[in-house]
PDB file of C-alpha atoms in Angstrom:
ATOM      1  CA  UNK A 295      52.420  46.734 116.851  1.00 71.00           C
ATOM      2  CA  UNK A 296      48.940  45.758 117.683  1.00 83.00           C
ATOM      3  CA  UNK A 297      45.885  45.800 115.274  1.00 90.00           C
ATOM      4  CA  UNK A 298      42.571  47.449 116.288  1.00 93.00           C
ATOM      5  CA  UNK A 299      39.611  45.524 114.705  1.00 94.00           C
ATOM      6  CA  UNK A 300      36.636  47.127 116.995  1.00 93.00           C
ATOM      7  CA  UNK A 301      36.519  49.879 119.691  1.00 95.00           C
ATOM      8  CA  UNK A 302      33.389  50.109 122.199  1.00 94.00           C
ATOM      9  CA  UNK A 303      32.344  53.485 121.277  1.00 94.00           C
ATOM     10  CA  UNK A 304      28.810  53.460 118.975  1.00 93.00           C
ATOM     11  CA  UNK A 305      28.202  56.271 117.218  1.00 93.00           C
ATOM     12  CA  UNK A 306      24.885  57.773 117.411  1.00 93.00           C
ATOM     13  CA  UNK A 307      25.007  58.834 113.749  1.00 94.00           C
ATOM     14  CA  UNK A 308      25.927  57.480 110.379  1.00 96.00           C
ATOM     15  CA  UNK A 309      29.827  58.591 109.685  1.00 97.00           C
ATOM     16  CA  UNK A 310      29.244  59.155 105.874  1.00 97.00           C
ATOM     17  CA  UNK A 311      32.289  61.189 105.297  1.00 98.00           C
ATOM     18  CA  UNK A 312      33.830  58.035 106.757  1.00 98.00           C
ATOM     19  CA  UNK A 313      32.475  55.553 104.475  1.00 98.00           C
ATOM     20  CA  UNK A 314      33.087  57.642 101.434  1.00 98.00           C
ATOM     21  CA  UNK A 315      36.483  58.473 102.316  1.00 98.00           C
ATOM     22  CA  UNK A 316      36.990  54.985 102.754  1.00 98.00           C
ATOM     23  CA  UNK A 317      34.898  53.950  99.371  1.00 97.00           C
ATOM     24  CA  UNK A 318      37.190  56.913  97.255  1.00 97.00           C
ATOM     25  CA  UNK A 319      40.897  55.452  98.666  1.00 97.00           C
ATOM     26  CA  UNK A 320      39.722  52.138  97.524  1.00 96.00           C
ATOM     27  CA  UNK A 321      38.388  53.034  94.314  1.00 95.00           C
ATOM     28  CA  UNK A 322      41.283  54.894  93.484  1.00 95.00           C
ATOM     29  CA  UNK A 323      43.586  52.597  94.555  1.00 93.00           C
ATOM     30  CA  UNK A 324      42.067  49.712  92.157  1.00 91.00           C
ATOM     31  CA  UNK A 325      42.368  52.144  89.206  1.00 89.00           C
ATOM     32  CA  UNK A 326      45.921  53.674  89.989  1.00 87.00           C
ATOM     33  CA  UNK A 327      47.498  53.289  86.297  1.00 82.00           C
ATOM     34  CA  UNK A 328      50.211  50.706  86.587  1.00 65.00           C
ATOM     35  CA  UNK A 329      49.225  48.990  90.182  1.00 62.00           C
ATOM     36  CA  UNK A 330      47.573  46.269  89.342  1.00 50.00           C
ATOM     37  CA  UNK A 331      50.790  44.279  87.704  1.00 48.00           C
ATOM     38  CA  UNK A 332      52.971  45.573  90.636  1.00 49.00           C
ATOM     39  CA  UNK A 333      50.895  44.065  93.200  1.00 48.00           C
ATOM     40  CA  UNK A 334      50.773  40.657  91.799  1.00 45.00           C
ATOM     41  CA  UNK A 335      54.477  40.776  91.664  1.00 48.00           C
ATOM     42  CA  UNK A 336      54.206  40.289  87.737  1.00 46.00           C
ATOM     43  CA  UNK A 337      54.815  44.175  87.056  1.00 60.00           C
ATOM     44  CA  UNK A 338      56.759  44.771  83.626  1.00 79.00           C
ATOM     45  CA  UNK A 339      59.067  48.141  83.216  1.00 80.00           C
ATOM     46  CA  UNK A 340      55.850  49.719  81.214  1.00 81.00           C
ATOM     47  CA  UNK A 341      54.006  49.652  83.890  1.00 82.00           C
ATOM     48  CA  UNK A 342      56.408  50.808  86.405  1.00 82.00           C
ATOM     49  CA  UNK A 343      57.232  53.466  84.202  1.00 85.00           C
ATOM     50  CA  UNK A 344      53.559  54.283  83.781  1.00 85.00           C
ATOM     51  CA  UNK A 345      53.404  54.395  87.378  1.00 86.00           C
ATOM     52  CA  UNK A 346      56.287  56.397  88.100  1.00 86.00           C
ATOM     53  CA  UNK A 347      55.089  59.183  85.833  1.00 88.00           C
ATOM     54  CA  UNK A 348      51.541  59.437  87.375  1.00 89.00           C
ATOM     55  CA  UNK A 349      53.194  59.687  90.845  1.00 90.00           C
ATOM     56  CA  UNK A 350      55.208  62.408  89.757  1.00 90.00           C
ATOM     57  CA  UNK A 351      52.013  64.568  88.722  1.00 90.00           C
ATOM     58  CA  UNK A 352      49.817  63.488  91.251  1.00 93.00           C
ATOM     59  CA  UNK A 353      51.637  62.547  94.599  1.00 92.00           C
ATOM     60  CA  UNK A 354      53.551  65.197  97.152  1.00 93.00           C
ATOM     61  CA  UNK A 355      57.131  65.922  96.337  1.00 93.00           C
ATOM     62  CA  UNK A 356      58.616  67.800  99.686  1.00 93.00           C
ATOM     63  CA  UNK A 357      61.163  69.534  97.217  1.00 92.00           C
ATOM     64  CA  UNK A 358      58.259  71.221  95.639  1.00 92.00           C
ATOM     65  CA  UNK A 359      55.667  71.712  98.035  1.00 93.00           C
ATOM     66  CA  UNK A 360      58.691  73.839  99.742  1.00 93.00           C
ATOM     67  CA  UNK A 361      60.551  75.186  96.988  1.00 89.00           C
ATOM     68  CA  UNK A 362      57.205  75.668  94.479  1.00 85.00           C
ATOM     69  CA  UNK A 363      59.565  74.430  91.611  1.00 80.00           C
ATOM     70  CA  UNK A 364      59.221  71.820  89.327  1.00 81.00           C
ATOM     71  CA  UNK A 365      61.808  70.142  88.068  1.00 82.00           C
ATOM     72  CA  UNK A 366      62.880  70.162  83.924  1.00 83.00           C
ATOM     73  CA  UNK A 367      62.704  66.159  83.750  1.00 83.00           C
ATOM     74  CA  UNK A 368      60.701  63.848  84.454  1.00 83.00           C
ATOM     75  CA  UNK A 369      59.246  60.433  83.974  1.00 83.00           C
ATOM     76  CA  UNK A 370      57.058  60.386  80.750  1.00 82.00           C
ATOM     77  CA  UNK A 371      55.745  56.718  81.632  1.00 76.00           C
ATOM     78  CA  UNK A 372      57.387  55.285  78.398  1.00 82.00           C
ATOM     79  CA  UNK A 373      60.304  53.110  78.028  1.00 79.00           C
ATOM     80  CA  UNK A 374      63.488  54.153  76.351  1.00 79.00           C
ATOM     81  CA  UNK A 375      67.084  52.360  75.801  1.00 73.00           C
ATOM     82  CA  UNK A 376      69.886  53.989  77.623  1.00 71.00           C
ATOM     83  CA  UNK A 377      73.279  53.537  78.081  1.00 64.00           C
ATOM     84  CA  UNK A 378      73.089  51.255  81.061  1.00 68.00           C
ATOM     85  CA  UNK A 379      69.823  49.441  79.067  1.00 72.00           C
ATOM     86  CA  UNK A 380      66.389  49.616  79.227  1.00 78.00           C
ATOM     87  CA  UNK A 381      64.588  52.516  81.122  1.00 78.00           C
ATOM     88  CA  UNK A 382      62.145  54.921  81.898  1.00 83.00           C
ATOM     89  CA  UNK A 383      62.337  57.722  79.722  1.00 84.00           C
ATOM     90  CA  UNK A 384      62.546  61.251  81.323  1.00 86.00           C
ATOM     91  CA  UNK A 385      61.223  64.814  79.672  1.00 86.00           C
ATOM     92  CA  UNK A 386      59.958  68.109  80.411  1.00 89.00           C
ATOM     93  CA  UNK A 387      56.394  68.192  82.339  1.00 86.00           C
ATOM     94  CA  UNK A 388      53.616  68.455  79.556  1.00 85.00           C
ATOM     95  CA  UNK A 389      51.203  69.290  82.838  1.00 85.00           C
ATOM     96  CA  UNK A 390      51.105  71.941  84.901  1.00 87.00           C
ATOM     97  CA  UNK A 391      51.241  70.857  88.962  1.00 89.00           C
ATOM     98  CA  UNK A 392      50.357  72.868  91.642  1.00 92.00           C
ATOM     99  CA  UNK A 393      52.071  71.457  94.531  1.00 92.00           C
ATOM    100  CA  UNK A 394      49.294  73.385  97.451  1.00 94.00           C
ATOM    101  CA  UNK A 395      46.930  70.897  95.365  1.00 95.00           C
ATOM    102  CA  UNK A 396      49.074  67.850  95.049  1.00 94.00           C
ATOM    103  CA  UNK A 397      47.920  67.260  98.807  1.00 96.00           C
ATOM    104  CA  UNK A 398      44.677  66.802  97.912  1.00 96.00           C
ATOM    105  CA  UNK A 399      45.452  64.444  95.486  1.00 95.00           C
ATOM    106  CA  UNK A 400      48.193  62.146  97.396  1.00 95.00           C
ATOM    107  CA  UNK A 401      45.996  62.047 100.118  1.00 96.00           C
ATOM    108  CA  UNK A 402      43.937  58.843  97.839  1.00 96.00           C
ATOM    109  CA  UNK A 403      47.122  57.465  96.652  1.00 94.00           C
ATOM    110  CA  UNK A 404      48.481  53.796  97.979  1.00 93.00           C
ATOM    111  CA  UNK A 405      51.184  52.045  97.659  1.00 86.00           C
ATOM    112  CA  UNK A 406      49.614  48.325  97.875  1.00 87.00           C
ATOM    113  CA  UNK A 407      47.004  46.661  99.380  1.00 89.00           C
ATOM    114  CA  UNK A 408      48.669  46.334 102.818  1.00 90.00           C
ATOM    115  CA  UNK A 409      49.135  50.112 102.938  1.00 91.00           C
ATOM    116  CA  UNK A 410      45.256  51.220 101.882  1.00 94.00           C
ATOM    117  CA  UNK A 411      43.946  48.407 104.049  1.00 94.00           C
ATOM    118  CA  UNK A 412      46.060  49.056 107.212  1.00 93.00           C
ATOM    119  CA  UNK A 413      44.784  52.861 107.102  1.00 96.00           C
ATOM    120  CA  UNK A 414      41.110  51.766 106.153  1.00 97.00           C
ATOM    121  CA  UNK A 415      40.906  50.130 108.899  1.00 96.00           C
ATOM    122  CA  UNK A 416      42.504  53.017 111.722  1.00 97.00           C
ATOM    123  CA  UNK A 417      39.374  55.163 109.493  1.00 97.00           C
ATOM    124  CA  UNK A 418      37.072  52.729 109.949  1.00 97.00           C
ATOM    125  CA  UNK A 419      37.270  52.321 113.886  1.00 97.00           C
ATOM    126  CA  UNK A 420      37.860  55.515 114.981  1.00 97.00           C
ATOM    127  CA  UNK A 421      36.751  57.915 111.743  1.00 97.00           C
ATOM    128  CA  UNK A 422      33.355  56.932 112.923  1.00 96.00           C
ATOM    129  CA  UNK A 423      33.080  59.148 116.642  1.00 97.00           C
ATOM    130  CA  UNK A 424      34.999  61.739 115.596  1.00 97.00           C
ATOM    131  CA  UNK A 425      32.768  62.575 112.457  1.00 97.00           C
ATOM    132  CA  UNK A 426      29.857  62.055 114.828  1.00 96.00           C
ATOM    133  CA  UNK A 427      31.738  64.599 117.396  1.00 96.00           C
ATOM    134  CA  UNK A 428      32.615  66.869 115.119  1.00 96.00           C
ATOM    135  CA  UNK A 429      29.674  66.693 112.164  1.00 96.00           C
ATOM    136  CA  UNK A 430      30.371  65.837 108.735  1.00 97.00           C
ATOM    137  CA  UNK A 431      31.263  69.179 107.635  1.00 97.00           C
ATOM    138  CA  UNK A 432      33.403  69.919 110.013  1.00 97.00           C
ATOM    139  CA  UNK A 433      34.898  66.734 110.278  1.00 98.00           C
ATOM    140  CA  UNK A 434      35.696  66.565 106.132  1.00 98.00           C
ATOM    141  CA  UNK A 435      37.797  69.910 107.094  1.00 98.00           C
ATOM    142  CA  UNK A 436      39.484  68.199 110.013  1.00 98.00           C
ATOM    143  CA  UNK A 437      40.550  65.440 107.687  1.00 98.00           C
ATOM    144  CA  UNK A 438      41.538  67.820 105.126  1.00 98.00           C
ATOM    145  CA  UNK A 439      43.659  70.214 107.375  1.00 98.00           C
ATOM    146  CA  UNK A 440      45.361  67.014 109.031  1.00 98.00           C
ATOM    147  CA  UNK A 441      46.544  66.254 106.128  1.00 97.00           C
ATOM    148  CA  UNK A 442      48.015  69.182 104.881  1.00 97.00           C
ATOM    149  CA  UNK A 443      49.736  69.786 108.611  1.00 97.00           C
ATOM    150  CA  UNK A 444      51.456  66.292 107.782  1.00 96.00           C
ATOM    151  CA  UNK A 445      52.198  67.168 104.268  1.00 95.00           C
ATOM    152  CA  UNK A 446      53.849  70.471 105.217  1.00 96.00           C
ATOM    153  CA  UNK A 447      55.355  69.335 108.144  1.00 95.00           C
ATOM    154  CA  UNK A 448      57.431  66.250 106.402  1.00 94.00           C
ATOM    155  CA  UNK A 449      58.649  68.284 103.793  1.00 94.00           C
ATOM    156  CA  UNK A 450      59.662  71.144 106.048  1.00 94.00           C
ATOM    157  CA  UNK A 451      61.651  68.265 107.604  1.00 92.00           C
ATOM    158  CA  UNK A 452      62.853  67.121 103.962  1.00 90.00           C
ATOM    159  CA  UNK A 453      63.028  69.893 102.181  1.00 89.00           C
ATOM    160  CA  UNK A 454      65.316  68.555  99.619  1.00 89.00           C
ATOM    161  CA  UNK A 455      63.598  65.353  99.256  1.00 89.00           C
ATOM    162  CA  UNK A 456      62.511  64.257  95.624  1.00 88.00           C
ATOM    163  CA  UNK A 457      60.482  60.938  96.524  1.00 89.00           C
ATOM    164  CA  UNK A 458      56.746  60.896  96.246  1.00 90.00           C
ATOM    165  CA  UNK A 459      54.931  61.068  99.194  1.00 91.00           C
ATOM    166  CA  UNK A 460      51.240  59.096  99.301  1.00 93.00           C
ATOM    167  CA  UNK A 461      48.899  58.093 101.120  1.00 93.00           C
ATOM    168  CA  UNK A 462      45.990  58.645 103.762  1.00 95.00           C
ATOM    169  CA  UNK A 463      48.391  58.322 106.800  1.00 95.00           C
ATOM    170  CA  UNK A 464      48.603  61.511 107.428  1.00 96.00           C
ATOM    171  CA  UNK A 465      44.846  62.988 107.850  1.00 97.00           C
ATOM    172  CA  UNK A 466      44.469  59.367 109.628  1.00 98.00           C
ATOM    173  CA  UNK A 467      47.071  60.396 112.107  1.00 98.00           C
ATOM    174  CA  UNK A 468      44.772  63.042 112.429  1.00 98.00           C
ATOM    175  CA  UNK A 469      41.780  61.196 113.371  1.00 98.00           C
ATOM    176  CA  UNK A 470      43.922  59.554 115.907  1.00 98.00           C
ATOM    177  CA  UNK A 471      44.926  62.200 117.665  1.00 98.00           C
ATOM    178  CA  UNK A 472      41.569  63.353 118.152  1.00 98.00           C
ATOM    179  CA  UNK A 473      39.977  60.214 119.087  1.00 98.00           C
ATOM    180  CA  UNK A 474      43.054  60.013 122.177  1.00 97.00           C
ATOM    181  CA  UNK A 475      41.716  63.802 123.472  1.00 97.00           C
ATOM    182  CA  UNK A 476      38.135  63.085 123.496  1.00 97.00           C
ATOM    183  CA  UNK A 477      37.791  59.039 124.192  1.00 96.00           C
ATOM    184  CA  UNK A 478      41.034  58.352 126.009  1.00 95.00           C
ATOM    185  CA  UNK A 479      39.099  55.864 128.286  1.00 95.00           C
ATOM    186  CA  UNK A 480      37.172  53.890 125.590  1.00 96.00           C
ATOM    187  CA  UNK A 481      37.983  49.984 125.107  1.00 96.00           C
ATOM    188  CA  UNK A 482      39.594  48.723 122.210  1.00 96.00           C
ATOM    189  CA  UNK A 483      39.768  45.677 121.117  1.00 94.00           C
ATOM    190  CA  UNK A 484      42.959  44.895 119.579  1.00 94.00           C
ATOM    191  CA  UNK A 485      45.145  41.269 118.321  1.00 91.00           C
ATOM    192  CA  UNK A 486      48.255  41.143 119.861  1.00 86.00           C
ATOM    193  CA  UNK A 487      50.678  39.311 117.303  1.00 82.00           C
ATOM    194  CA  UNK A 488      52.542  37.170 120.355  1.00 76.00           C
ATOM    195  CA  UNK A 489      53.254  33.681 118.219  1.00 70.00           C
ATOM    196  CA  UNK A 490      49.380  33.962 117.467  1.00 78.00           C
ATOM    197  CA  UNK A 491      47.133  36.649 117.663  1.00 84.00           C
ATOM    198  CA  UNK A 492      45.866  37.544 120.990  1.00 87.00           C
ATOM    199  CA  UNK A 493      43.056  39.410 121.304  1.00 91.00           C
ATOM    200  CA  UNK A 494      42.979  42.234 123.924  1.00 92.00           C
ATOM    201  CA  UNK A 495      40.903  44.613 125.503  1.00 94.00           C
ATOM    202  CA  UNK A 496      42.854  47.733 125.742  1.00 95.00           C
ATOM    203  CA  UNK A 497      42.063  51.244 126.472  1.00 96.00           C
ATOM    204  CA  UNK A 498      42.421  53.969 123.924  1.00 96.00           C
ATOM    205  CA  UNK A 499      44.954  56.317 125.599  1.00 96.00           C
ATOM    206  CA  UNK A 500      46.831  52.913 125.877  1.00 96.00           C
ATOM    207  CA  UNK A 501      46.631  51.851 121.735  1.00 96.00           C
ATOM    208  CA  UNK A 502      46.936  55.019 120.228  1.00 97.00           C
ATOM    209  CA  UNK A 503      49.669  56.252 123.035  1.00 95.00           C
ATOM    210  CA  UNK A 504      51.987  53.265 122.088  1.00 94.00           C
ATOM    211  CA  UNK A 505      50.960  53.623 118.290  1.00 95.00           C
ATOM    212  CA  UNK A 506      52.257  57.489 118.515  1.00 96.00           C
ATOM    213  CA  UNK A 507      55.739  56.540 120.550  1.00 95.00           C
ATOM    214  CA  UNK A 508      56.172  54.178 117.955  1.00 92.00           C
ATOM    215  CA  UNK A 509      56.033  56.445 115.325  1.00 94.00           C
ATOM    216  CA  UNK A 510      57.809  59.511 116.581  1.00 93.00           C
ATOM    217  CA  UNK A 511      60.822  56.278 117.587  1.00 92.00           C
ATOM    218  CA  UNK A 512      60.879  55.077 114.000  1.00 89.00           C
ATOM    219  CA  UNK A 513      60.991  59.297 112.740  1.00 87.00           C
ATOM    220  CA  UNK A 514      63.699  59.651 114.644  1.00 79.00           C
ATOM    221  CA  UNK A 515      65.749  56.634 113.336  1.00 63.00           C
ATOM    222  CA  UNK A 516      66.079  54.924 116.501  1.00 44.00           C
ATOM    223  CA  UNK A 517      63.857  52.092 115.028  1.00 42.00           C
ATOM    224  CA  UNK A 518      63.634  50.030 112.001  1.00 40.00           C
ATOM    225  CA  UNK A 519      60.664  49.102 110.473  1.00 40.00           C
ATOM    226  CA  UNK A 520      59.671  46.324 107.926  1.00 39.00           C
ATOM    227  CA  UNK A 521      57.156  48.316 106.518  1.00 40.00           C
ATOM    228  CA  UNK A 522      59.608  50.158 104.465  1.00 44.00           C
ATOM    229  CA  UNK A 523      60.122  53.544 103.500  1.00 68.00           C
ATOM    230  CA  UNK A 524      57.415  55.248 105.671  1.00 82.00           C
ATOM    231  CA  UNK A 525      57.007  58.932 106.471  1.00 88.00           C
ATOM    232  CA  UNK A 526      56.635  58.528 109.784  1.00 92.00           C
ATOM    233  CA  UNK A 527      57.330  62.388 110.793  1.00 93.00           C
ATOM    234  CA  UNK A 528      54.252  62.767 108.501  1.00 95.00           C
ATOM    235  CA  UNK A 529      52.389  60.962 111.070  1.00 96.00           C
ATOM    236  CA  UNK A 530      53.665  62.165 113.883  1.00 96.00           C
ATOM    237  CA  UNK A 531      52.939  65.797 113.081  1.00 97.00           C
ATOM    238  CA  UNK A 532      49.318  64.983 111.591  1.00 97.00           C
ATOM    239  CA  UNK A 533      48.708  63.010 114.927  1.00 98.00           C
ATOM    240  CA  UNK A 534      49.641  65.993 116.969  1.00 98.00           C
ATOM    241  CA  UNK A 535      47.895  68.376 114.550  1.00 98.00           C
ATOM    242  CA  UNK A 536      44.350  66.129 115.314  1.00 98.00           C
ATOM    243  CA  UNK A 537      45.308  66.496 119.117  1.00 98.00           C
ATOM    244  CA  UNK A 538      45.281  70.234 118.953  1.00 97.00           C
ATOM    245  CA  UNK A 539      42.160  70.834 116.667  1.00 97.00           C
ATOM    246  CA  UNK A 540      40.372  68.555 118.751  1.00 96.00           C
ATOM    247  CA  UNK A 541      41.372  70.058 121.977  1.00 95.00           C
ATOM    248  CA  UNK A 542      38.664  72.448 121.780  1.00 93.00           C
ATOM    249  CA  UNK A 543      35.831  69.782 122.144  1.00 90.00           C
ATOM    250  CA  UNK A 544      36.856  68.232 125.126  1.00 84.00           C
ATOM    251  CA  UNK A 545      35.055  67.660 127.961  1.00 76.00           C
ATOM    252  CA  UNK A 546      35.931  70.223 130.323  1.00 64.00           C
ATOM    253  CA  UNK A 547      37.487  72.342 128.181  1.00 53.00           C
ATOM    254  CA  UNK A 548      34.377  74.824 126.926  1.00 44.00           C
ATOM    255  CA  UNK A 549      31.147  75.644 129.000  1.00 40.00           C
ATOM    256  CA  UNK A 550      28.079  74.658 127.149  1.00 39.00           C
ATOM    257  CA  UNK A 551      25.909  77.924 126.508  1.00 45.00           C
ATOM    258  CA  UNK A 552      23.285  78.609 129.298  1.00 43.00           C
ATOM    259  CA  UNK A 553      19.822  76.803 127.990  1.00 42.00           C
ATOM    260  CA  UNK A 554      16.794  79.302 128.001  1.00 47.00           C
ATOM    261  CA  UNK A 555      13.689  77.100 127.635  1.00 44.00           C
ATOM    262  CA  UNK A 556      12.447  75.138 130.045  1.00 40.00           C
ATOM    263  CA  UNK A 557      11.604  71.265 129.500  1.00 41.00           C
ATOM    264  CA  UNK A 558       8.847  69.809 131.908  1.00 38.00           C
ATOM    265  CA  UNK A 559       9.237  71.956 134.726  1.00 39.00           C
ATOM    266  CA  UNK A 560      13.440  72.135 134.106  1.00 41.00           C
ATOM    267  CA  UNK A 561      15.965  74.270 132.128  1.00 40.00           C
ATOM    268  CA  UNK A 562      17.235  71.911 129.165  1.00 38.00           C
ATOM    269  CA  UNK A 563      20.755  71.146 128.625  1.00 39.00           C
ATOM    270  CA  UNK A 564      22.208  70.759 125.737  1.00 38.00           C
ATOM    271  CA  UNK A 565      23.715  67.561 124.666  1.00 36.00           C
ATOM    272  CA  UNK A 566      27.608  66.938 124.084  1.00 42.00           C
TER     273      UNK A 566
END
């Protein structure tokens, strides 16, 4: 697929709920208890355990966001000898998850560098207008909602699914989604991987259009990806989600309220 690096849309204020999303995924990522050995390729079965267990507590499990039940075992993050050999030992919970909440949590959770820097990026380049469309509060709740609508919707989907589900992909979708209703026209400059990257000048409805087929291809297992397991109904419902919350601010779509003072000798508009 191709890779935005820079769209020609400046913002006219400074997206802070951008950068600190951005700053939180990362630092949460680099402190994610058994990560750092799993990346390198070096990981030992402590550490996967280790990871394993904080997944269970902290990341979205469709079974229970649907079903609000946990199950009686699970990973304790220590290592235990079996009857097939070495493994990670299972238990009952000694913590008390809410699923509603685990949303909140996932939504910082990566699964390697390629996966937190792929969606820092998307936030990066387009997270930017839409907080500055939408205002940092507002825009924190946009984020927020998208990512429960992509939550909810994948595990409606998979109900009976048991695997953790992390990561920002599905607020990002989000963000996506708006940015195609409100800048559809906007340049994007994007690398084309065709033998080398080739960079192109492409317009948003174009990018994010292909970007959304692609996902809602892959969701529907007409497509294989080498990105592995990906939740890519996830994104395709958070995408939509951004599309429709958006909706409301696009051009056209609301009449500005009628200005009463007057600015040198003419009524003042308000800006959008």
């Amino acid at each position: 697929m191709v890779i935005p690096v820079h769209d020609l849309n400046p913002a006219r204020t400074t997206p802070w709920v951008t950068y600190a999303l951005i700053a939180a995924n990362v630092l949460v990522f680099l402190f994610m208890p058994g990560l750092a050995g799993s990346v390198a390729g070096d990981s030992s079965l402590a550490q996967s355990c280790h990871l394993h267990a904080f997944l269970d507590q902290y990341a979205v499990v469709p079974s229970e966001l649907i079903h609000h039940q946990m199950p009686r075992l699970v990973p304790t993050g220590e290592v235990g000898l079996g009857a097939n050999g070495p493994g990670c030992v299972l238990g009952p919970p000694d913590y008390d998850k809410s699923p509603p909440l685990s949303v909140l949590t996932s939504m910082f959770l990566h699964g390697g560098w390629p996966h937190v820097l792929g969606n820092m990026l998307f936030l990066l380049i387009f997270g930017n207008n839409i907080e500055d469309r939408m205002g940092h509060v507002r825009f924190a709740l946009f984020y927020v909602a998208c990512s429960y609508a992509a939550s909810y919707g994948f595990a409606l989907l998979n109900d009976d699914s048991t695997d953790p589900l992390i990561g920002a992909s599905g607020a990002i979708a989000g963000v996506l989604g708006a940015y195609l209703v409100l800048y559809p026209r906007v340049r994007v400059w994007v690398l084309v991987p065709f033998l080398v990257f080739l960079p192109l000048r492409l317009p948003a409805w174009l990018v994010l259009g292909f970007w959304f087929v692609l996902q809602a291809v892959y969701s529907s297992g007409q497509g294989v990806s080498d990105a592995g397991t990906v939740a890519y109904a996830a994104h395709v419902v958070g995408f939509l989600a951004g599309m429709l919350i958006a909706w409301p601010l696009k051009p056209g779509t609301t009449q500005p309220p009628e200005p009463r003072g007057l600015l040198f000798g003419r009524r003042a508009r308000p800006s959008w």
